[in-house]
PDB file of C-alpha atoms in Angstrom:
ATOM      1  CA  MET A1026     103.280  77.711 123.145  1.00 52.00           C
ATOM      2  CA  ILE A1027     101.151  74.648 122.549  1.00 59.00           C
ATOM      3  CA  GLU A1028      99.376  73.100 125.497  1.00 59.00           C
ATOM      4  CA  GLY A1029      97.647  69.738 125.100  1.00 65.00           C
ATOM      5  CA  GLY A1030      97.801  69.994 121.298  1.00 71.00           C
ATOM      6  CA  ILE A1031      96.046  73.381 121.325  1.00 75.00           C
ATOM      7  CA  PRO A1032      98.148  76.493 120.789  1.00 83.00           C
ATOM      8  CA  ILE A1033      97.752  79.307 123.273  1.00 85.00           C
ATOM      9  CA  LEU A1034      96.830  82.343 121.192  1.00 87.00           C
ATOM     10  CA  SER A1035      96.389  85.882 122.408  1.00 89.00           C
ATOM     11  CA  PRO A1036      93.236  87.751 121.390  1.00 89.00           C
ATOM     12  CA  ARG A1037      95.311  89.724 118.857  1.00 91.00           C
ATOM     13  CA  GLU A1038      96.767  86.522 117.386  1.00 92.00           C
ATOM     14  CA  LYS A1039      93.243  85.156 116.977  1.00 89.00           C
ATOM     15  CA  ARG A1040      92.115  88.347 115.230  1.00 90.00           C
ATOM     16  CA  LEU A1041      95.147  88.167 112.971  1.00 92.00           C
ATOM     17  CA  LEU A1042      94.635  84.483 112.177  1.00 91.00           C
ATOM     18  CA  ARG A1043      90.965  85.011 111.260  1.00 89.00           C
ATOM     19  CA  ARG A1044      91.893  87.813 108.882  1.00 91.00           C
ATOM     20  CA  LEU A1045      94.728  85.826 107.317  1.00 90.00           C
ATOM     21  CA  ALA A1046      92.247  83.018 106.686  1.00 89.00           C
ATOM     22  CA  ARG A1047      90.032  85.524 104.833  1.00 88.00           C
ATOM     23  CA  GLY A1048      92.979  86.580 102.684  1.00 88.00           C
ATOM     24  CA  CYS A1049      93.310  90.086 104.115  1.00 90.00           C
ATOM     25  CA  SER A1050      96.451  92.083 103.354  1.00 92.00           C
ATOM     26  CA  ASP A1051      98.776  93.304 106.100  1.00 93.00           C
ATOM     27  CA  ARG A1052      97.635  96.876 105.354  1.00 93.00           C
ATOM     28  CA  THR A1053      93.976  95.996 105.761  1.00 92.00           C
ATOM     29  CA  ILE A1054      94.597  93.990 108.930  1.00 92.00           C
ATOM     30  CA  ALA A1055      96.559  96.907 110.400  1.00 93.00           C
ATOM     31  CA  ALA A1056      93.669  99.275 109.679  1.00 92.00           C
ATOM     32  CA  GLN A1057      91.195  96.886 111.311  1.00 90.00           C
ATOM     33  CA  ILE A1058      93.069  95.775 114.444  1.00 90.00           C
ATOM     34  CA  GLY A1059      95.567  98.599 114.850  1.00 91.00           C
ATOM     35  CA  GLY A1060      99.222  99.050 114.137  1.00 93.00           C
ATOM     36  CA  ARG A1061     101.212  99.519 110.966  1.00 95.00           C
ATOM     37  CA  ALA A1062     101.340  97.158 108.004  1.00 96.00           C
ATOM     38  CA  ASP A1063     105.011  96.339 108.684  1.00 97.00           C
ATOM     39  CA  GLN A1064     104.173  95.456 112.310  1.00 96.00           C
ATOM     40  CA  VAL A1065     101.340  93.202 111.169  1.00 94.00           C
ATOM     41  CA  GLY A1066     103.712  91.578 108.673  1.00 94.00           C
ATOM     42  CA  GLU A1067     106.156  90.719 111.461  1.00 96.00           C
ATOM     43  CA  GLN A1068     103.330  89.453 113.683  1.00 95.00           C
ATOM     44  CA  ARG A1069     102.065  87.344 110.757  1.00 93.00           C
ATOM     45  CA  LYS A1070     105.498  85.775 110.262  1.00 93.00           C
ATOM     46  CA  ARG A1071     105.846  84.952 113.970  1.00 94.00           C
ATOM     47  CA  LEU A1072     102.306  83.553 114.198  1.00 93.00           C
ATOM     48  CA  LEU A1073     102.701  81.313 111.150  1.00 92.00           C
ATOM     49  CA  GLN A1074     106.048  80.094 112.483  1.00 92.00           C
ATOM     50  CA  LYS A1075     104.562  79.491 115.945  1.00 91.00           C
ATOM     51  CA  LEU A1076     101.717  77.432 114.457  1.00 91.00           C
ATOM     52  CA  GLN A1077     103.977  75.815 111.827  1.00 91.00           C
ATOM     53  CA  LEU A1078     101.657  76.888 109.008  1.00 91.00           C
ATOM     54  CA  ARG A1079     102.832  77.225 105.423  1.00 90.00           C
ATOM     55  CA  SER A1080      99.841  77.097 103.090  1.00 89.00           C
ATOM     56  CA  ARG A1081      96.598  79.026 102.797  1.00 83.00           C
ATOM     57  CA  SER A1082      94.580  75.854 103.432  1.00 87.00           C
ATOM     58  CA  GLN A1083      96.519  75.282 106.671  1.00 90.00           C
ATOM     59  CA  ILE A1084      95.812  78.873 107.745  1.00 90.00           C
ATOM     60  CA  VAL A1085      92.083  78.492 107.033  1.00 87.00           C
ATOM     61  CA  GLY A1086      91.966  75.199 108.956  1.00 88.00           C
ATOM     62  CA  ALA A1087      93.871  76.652 111.896  1.00 88.00           C
ATOM     63  CA  ALA A1088      91.537  79.652 112.066  1.00 86.00           C
ATOM     64  CA  ALA A1089      88.524  77.345 112.110  1.00 84.00           C
ATOM     65  CA  ARG A1090      90.022  75.178 114.875  1.00 84.00           C
ATOM     66  CA  TRP A1091      91.728  77.713 117.098  1.00 83.00           C
ATOM     67  CA  ALA A1092      90.271  81.160 116.440  1.00 80.00           C
ATOM     68  CA  SER A1093      86.619  80.758 115.555  1.00 72.00           C
ATOM     69  CA  TRP A1094      84.161  83.118 117.213  1.00 57.00           C
ATOM     70  CA  PRO A1095      82.381  80.472 119.328  1.00 50.00           C
ATOM     71  CA  LEU A1096      85.689  79.448 120.919  1.00 42.00           C
ATOM     72  CA  TYR A1097      86.783  83.011 121.463  1.00 42.00           C
ATOM     73  CA  GLU A1098      85.603  83.718 124.991  1.00 44.00           C
ATOM     74  CA  LEU A1099      86.904  87.283 125.151  1.00 41.00           C
ATOM     75  CA  THR A1100      84.686  88.599 122.381  1.00 43.00           C
ATOM     76  CA  THR A1101      83.507  92.109 123.072  1.00 43.00           C
ATOM     77  CA  ALA A1102      81.267  94.500 121.204  1.00 43.00           C
ATOM     78  CA  ALA A1103      84.438  96.125 119.856  1.00 47.00           C
ATOM     79  CA  ASP A1104      85.653  92.756 118.526  1.00 49.00           C
ATOM     80  CA  GLU A1105      82.349  92.114 116.805  1.00 48.00           C
ATOM     81  CA  ALA A1106      82.418  95.580 115.260  1.00 50.00           C
ATOM     82  CA  GLU A1107      85.971  95.154 113.926  1.00 50.00           C
ATOM     83  CA  VAL A1108      84.726  94.661 110.407  1.00 46.00           C
ATOM     84  CA  LEU A1109      82.935  97.745 109.194  1.00 46.00           C
ATOM     85  CA  PRO A1110      79.445  96.985 107.824  1.00 48.00           C
ATOM     86  CA  GLU A1111      80.370  98.193 104.349  1.00 47.00           C
ATOM     87  CA  HIS A1112      83.250  95.681 104.274  1.00 48.00           C
ATOM     88  CA  ARG A1113      81.327  92.613 105.482  1.00 51.00           C
ATOM     89  CA  GLU A1114      80.277  91.600 101.965  1.00 50.00           C
ATOM     90  CA  ASN A1115      83.900  90.956 101.006  1.00 52.00           C
ATOM     91  CA  GLY A1116      84.816  89.108 104.195  1.00 56.00           C
ATOM     92  CA  GLY A1117      86.055  92.261 105.873  1.00 63.00           C
ATOM     93  CA  CYS A1118      89.174  92.462 103.733  1.00 68.00           C
ATOM     94  CA  GLU A1119      88.553  95.602 101.752  1.00 60.00           C
ATOM     95  CA  PRO A1120      91.161  98.285 102.397  1.00 52.00           C
ATOM     96  CA  PRO A1121      89.997 101.254 104.436  1.00 48.00           C
ATOM     97  CA  PRO A1122      88.688 104.267 102.473  1.00 48.00           C
TER      98      PRO A1122
END
């Protein structure tokens, strides 16, 4: 749902959108935020449809506008630790060991 031109995104949708903007695979996203790759794939499809996004540049722009860390009020220590330190150099998109 979009309210006042700003989509209402759940914390999980924001996590997913940030990782899509980084170019993470469904498998990597699933390992980082939980779930299976096929579940993440379905969530990705629904999120992109909800936000009417089709290109990578649109995804990156949407993540910057609607899911950036400063705007994400529900950030917890667990959220900040989502990306393992050894994966930070590659934007957190390396597959799990």
